[in-house]
PDB file of C-alpha atoms in Angstrom:
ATOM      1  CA  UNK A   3      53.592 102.367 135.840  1.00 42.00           C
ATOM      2  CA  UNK A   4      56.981 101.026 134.666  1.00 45.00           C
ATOM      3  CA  UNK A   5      59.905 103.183 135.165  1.00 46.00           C
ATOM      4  CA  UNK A   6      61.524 104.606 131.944  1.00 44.00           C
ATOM      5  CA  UNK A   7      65.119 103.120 131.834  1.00 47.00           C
ATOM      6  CA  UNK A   8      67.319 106.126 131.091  1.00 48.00           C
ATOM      7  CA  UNK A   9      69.040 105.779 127.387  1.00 48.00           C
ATOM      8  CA  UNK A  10      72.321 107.036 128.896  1.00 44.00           C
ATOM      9  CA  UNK A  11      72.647 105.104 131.847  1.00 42.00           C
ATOM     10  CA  UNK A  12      71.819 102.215 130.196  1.00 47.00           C
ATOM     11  CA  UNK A  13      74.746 102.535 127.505  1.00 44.00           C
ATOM     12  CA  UNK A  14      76.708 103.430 130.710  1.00 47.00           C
ATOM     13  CA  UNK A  15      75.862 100.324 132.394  1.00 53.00           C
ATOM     14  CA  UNK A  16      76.104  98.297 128.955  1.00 52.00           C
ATOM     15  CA  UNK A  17      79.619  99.819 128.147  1.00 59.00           C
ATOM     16  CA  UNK A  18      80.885  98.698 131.886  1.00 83.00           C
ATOM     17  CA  UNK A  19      79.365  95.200 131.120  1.00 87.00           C
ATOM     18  CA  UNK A  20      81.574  94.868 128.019  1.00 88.00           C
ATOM     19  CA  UNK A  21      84.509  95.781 129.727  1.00 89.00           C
ATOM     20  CA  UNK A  22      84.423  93.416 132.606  1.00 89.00           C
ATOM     21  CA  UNK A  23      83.539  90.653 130.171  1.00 91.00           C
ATOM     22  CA  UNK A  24      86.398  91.436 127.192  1.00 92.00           C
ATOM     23  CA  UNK A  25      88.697  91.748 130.495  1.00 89.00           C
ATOM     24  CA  UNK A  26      87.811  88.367 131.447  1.00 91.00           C
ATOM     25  CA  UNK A  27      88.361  86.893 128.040  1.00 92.00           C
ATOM     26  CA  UNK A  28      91.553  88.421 127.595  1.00 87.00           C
ATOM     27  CA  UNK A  29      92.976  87.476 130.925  1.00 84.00           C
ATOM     28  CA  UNK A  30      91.466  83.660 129.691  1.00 87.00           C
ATOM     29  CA  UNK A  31      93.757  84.167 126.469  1.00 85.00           C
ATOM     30  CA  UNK A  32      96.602  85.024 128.149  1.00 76.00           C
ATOM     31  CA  UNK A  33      96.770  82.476 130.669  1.00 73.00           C
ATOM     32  CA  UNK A  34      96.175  79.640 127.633  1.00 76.00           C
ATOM     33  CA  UNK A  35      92.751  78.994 128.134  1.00 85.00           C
ATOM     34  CA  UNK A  36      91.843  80.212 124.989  1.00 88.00           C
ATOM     35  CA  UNK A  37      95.526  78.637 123.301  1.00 83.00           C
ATOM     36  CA  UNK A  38      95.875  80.908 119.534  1.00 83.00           C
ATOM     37  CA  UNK A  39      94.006  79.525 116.668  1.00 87.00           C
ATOM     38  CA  UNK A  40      90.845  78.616 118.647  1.00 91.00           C
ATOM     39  CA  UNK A  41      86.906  80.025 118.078  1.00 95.00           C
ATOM     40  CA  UNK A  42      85.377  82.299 120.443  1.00 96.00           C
ATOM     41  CA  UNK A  43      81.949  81.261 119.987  1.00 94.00           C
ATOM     42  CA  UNK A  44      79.208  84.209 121.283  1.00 94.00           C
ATOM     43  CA  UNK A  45      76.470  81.891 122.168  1.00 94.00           C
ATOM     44  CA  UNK A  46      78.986  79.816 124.256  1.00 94.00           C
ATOM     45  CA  UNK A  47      80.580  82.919 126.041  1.00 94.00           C
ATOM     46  CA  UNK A  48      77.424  84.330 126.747  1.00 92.00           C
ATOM     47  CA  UNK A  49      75.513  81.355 128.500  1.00 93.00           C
ATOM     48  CA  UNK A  50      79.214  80.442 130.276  1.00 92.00           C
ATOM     49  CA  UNK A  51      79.393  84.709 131.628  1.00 91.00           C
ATOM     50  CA  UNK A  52      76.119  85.076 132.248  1.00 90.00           C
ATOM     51  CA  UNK A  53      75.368  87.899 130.022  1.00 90.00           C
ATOM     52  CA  UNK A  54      73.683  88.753 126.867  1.00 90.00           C
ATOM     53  CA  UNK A  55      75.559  88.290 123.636  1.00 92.00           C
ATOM     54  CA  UNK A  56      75.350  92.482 123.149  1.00 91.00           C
ATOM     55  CA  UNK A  57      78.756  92.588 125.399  1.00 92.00           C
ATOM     56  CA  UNK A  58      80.419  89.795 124.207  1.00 94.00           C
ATOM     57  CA  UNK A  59      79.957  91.138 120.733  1.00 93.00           C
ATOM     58  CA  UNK A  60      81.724  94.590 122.150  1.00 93.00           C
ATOM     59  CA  UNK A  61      84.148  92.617 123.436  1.00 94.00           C
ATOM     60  CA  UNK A  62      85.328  91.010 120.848  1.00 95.00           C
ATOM     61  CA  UNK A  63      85.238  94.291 118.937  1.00 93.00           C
ATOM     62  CA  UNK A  64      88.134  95.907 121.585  1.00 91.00           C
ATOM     63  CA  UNK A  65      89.804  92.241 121.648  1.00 91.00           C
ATOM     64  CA  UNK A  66      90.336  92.688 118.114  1.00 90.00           C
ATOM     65  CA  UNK A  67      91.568  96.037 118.380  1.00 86.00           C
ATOM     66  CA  UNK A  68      93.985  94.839 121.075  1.00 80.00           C
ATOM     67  CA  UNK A  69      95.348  92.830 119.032  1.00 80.00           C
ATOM     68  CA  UNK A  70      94.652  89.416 120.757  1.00 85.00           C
ATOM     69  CA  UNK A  71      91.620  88.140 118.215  1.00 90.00           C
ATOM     70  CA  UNK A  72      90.951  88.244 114.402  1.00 91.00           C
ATOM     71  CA  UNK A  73      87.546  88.589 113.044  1.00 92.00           C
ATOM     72  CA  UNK A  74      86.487  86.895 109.517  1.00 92.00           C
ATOM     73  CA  UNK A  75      83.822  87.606 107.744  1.00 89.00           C
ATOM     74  CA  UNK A  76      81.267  84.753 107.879  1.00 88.00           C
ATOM     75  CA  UNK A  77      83.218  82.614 110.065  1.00 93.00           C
ATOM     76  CA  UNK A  78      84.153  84.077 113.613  1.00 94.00           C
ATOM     77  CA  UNK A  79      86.236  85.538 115.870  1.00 95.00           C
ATOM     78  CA  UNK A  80      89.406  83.489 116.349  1.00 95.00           C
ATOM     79  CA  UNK A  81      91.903  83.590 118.918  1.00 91.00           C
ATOM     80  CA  UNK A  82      94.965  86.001 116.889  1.00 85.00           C
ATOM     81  CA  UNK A  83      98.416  83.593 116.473  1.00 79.00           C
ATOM     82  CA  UNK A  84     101.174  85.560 115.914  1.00 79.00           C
ATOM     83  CA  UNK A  85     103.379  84.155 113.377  1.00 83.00           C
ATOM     84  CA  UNK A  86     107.288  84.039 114.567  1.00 86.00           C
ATOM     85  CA  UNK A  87     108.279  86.672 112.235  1.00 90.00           C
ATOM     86  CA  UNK A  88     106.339  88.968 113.356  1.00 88.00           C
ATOM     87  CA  UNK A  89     107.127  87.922 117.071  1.00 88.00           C
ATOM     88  CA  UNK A  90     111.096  88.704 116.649  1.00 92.00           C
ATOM     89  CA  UNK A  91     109.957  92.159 115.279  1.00 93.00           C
ATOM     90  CA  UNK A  92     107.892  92.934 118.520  1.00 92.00           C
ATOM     91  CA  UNK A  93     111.308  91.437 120.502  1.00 93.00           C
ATOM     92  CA  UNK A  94     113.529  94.175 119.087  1.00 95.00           C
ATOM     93  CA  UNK A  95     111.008  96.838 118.938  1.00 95.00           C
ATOM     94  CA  UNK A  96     110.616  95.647 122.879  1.00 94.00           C
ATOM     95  CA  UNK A  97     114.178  95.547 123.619  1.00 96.00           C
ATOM     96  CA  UNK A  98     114.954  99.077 122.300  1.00 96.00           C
ATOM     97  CA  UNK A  99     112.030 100.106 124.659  1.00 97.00           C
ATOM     98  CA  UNK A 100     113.210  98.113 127.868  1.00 97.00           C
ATOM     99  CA  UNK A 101     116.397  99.901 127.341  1.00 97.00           C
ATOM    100  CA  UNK A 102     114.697 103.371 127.752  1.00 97.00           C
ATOM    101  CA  UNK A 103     112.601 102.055 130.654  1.00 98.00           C
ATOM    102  CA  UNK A 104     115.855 100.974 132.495  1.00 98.00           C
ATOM    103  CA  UNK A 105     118.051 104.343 131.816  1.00 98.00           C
ATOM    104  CA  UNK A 106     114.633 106.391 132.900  1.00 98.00           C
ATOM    105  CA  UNK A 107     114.294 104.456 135.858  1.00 98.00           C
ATOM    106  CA  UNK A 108     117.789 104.231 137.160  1.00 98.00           C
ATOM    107  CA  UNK A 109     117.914 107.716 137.549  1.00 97.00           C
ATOM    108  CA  UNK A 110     113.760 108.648 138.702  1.00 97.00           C
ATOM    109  CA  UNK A 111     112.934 105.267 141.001  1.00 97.00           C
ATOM    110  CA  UNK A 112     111.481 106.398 144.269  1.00 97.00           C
ATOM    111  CA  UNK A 113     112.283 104.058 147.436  1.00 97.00           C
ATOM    112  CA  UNK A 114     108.622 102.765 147.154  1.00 98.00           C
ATOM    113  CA  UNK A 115     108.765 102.090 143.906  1.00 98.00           C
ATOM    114  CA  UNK A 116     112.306 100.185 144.616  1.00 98.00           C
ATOM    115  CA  UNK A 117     110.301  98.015 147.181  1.00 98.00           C
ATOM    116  CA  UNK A 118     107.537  97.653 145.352  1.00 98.00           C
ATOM    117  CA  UNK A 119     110.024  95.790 142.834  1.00 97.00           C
ATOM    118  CA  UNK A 120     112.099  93.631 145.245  1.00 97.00           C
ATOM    119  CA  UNK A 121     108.606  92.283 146.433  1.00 97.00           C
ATOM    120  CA  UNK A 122     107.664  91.318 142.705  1.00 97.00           C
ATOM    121  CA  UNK A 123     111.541  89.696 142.793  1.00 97.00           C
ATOM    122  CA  UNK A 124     110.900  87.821 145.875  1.00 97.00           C
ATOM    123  CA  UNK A 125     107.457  86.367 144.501  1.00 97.00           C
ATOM    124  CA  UNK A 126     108.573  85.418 141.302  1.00 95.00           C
ATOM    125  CA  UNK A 127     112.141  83.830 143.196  1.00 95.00           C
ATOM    126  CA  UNK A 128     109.441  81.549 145.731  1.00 95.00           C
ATOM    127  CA  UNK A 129     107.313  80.606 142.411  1.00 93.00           C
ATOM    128  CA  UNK A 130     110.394  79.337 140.918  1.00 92.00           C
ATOM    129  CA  UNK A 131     110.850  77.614 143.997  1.00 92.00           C
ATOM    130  CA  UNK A 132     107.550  76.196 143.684  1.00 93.00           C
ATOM    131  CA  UNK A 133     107.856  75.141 140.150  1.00 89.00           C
ATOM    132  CA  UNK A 134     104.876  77.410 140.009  1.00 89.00           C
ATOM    133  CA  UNK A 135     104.851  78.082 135.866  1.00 83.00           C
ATOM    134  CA  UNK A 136     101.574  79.922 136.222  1.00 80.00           C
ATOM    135  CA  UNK A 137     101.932  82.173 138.628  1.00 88.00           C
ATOM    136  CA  UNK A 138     105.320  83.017 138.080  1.00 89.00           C
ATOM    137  CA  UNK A 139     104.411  84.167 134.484  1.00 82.00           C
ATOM    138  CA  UNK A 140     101.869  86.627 135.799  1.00 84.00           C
ATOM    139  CA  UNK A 141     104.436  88.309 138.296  1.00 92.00           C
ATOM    140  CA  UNK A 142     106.958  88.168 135.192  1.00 89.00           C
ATOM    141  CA  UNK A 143     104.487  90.419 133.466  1.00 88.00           C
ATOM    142  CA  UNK A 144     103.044  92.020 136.407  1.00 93.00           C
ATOM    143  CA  UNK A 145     107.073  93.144 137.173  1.00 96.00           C
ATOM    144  CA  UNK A 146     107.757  94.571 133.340  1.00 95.00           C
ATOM    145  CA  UNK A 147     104.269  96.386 132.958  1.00 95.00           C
ATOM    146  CA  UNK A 148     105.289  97.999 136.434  1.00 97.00           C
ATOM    147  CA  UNK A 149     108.645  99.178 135.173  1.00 98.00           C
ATOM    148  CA  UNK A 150     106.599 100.575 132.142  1.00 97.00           C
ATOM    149  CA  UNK A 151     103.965 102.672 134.660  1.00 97.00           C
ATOM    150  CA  UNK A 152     106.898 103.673 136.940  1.00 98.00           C
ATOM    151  CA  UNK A 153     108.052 106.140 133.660  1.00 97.00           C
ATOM    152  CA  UNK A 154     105.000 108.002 133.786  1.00 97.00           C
ATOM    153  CA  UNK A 155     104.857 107.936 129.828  1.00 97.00           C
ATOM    154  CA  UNK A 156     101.252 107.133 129.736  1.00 96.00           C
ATOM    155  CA  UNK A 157     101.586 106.797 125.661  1.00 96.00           C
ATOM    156  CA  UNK A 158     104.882 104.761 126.319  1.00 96.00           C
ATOM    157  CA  UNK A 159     102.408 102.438 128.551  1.00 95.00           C
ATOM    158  CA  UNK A 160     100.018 101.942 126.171  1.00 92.00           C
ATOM    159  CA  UNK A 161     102.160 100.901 123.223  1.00 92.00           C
ATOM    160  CA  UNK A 162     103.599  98.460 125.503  1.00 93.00           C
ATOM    161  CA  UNK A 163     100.939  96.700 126.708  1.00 88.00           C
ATOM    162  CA  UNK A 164      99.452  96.166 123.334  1.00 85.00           C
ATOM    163  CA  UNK A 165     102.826  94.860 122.006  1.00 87.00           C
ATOM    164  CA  UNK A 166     103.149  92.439 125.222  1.00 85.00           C
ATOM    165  CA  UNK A 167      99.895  90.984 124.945  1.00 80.00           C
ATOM    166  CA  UNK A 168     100.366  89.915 121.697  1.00 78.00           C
ATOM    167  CA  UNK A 169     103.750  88.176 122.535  1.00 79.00           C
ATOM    168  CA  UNK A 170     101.940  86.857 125.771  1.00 71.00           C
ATOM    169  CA  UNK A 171     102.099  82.769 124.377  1.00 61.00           C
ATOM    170  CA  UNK A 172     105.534  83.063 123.260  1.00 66.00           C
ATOM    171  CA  UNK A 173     106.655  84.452 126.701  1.00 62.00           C
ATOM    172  CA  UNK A 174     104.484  81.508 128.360  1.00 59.00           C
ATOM    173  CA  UNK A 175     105.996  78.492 126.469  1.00 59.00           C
ATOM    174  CA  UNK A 176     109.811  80.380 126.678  1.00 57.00           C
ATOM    175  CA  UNK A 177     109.007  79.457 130.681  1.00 55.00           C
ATOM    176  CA  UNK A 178     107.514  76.288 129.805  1.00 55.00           C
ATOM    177  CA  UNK A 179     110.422  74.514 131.061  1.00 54.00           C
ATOM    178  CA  UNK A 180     110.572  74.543 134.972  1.00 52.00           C
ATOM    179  CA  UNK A 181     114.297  74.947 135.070  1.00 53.00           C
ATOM    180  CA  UNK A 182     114.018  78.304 133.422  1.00 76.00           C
ATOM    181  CA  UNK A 183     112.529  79.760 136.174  1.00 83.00           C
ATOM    182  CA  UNK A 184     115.176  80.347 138.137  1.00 87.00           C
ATOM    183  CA  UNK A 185     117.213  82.026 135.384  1.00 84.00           C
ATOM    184  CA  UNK A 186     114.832  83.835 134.624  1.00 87.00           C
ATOM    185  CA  UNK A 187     114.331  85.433 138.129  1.00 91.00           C
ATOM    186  CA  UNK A 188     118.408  85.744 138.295  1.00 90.00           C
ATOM    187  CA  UNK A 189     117.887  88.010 135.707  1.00 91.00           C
ATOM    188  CA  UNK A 190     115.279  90.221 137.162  1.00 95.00           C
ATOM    189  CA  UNK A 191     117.078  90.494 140.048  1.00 95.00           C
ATOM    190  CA  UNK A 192     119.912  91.715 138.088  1.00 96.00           C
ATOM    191  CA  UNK A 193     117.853  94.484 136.395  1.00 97.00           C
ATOM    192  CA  UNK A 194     116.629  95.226 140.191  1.00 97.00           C
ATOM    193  CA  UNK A 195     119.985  95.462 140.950  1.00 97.00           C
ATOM    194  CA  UNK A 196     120.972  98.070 137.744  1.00 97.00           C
ATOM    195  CA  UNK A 197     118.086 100.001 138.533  1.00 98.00           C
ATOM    196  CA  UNK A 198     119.034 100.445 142.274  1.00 97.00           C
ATOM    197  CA  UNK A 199     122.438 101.599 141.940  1.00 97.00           C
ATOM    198  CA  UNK A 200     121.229 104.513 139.658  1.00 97.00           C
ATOM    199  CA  UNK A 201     123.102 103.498 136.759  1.00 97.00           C
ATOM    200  CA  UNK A 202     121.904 104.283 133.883  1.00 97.00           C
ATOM    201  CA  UNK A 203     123.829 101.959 131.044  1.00 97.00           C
ATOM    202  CA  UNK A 204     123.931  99.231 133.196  1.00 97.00           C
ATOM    203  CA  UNK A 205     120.260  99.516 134.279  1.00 98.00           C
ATOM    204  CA  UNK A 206     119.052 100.120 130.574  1.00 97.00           C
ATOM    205  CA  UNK A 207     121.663  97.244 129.408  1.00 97.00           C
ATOM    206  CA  UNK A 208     120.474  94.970 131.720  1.00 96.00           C
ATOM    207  CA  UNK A 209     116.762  95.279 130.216  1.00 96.00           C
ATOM    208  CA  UNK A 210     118.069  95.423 126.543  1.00 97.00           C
ATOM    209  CA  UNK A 211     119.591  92.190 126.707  1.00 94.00           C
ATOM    210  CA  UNK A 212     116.561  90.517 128.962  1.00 93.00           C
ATOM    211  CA  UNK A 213     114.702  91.405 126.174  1.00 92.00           C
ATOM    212  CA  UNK A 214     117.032  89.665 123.413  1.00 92.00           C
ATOM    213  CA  UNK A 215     117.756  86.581 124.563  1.00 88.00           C
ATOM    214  CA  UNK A 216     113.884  86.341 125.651  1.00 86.00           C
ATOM    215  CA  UNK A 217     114.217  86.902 121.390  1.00 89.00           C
ATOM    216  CA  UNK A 218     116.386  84.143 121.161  1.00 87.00           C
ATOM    217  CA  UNK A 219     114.709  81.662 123.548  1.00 81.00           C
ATOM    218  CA  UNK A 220     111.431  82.197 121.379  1.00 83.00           C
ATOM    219  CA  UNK A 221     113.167  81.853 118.151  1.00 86.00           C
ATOM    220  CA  UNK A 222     114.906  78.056 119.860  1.00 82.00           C
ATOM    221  CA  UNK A 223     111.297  77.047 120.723  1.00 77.00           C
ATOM    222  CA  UNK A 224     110.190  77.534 117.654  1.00 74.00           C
ATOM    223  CA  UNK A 225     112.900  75.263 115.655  1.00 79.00           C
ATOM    224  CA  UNK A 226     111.979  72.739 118.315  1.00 77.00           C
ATOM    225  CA  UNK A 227     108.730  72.513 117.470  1.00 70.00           C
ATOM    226  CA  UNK A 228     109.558  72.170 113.988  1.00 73.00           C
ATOM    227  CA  UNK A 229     111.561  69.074 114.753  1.00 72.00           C
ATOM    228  CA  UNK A 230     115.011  71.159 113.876  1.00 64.00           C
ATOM    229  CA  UNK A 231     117.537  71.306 116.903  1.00 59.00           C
ATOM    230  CA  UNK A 232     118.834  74.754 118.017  1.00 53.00           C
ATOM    231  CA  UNK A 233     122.051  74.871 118.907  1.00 52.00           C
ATOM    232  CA  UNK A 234     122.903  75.800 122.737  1.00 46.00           C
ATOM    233  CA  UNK A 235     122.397  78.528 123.847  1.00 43.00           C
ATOM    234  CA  UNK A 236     122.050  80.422 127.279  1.00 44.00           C
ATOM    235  CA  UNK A 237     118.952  82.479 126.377  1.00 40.00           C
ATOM    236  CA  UNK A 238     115.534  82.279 128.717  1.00 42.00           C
ATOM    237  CA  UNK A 239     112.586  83.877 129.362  1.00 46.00           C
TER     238      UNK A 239
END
């Protein structure tokens, strides 16, 4: 006699399949395997995963309400670009929440959480180093989505991470240049720094202007790859 599947165990087991699979296509997206513009064809996802096309199908429903995919009616599921207009609005609205982060944080860090930090530092300092592009991007995300938990603001979190994943290819090509890298860690270790001391302004002023000239190195990679020449500036990533 066959054994009777039970209904809620199976949407249980179903629902934990989607996950895992719209987890791995988003981390795909965000490292630029997926680049913005491209197709996420089903058929291909599923025989590449291993899976039926049921969870890819979920998947694509919580990538789209992510933010990272658009879905159009008789043609697909396409990777979401997000024009530069709306990319400087996501800036500010970032920087105005960095700022918060730093002044919260500057005055509530534990020790561990300190540590924790200076160990992100030092990574993302030896993958400079390295001229390691890749990995240094993940530990600059992996560093600001910590100093997001480390508020406790479980709403604030969430809000954040949605907004960051959708500026997740600007952030990549505004480290595209290996040079940047170090500058780029300089300035973490500066906000490290603001945060340690327990001062608020400078810990919260630190993260405010991170945030803008990030703003204003996207804004001078997009001119460039209009063919128009930005002026200098000293922004990065």
């Amino acid at each position: 006699m066959n054994a009777v599947t039970n209904p809620t165990i199976a949407l249980l087991q179903s629902s934990s399949l989607a996950t895992v699979v719209q987890q791995e296509i988003e981390r795909a997206i965000l490292a630029g395997e997926y680049p913005p513009g491209s197709q996420l064809i089903e058929v291909t996802l599923a025989e590449k995963m291993g899976v039926s096309r049921g969870p890819i199908r979920e998947a694509f429903r919580m990538l789209d309400e992510a933010g990272l995919v658009r879905t159009e009616k008789n043609r697909g599921v396409f990777v979401k670009a997000i024009p530069i207009e709306e990319a400087i609005e996501i800036f500010d609205l970032r920087a105005a929440m960095d700022q918060m982060v730093g002044r919260k944080l500057a005055t509530e860090a534990t020790p561990q959480q300190l540590k924790e930090l200076r160990e992100l530092v030092d990574a993302m300092k030896k993958a400079a180093k390295a001229d390691d592009t890749y990995q240094y991007h993940l530990l600059n995300l992996k560093f600001h989505d910590r100093l997001v938990e480390m508020t406790g603001n479980s709403k604030l979190v969430a809000i954040y991470r949605k907004l960051i994943k959708e500026l997740s290819l600007f952030r990549r090509l505004n480290l595209s240049e290996g040079w940047k890298m170090p500058v780029s860690a300089n300035e973490h270790q500066k906000i490290l720094k603001a945060i340690a001391s327990k001062d608020a302004d400078a810990a919260g002023q630190a993260m405010f202007e991170h945030a803008m000239q990030s703003k204003e190195r996207t804004i001078a990679n997009d001119l460039r790859r209009q063919g128009h020449t930005p002026a200098t500036s000293k922004t990065h990533a």
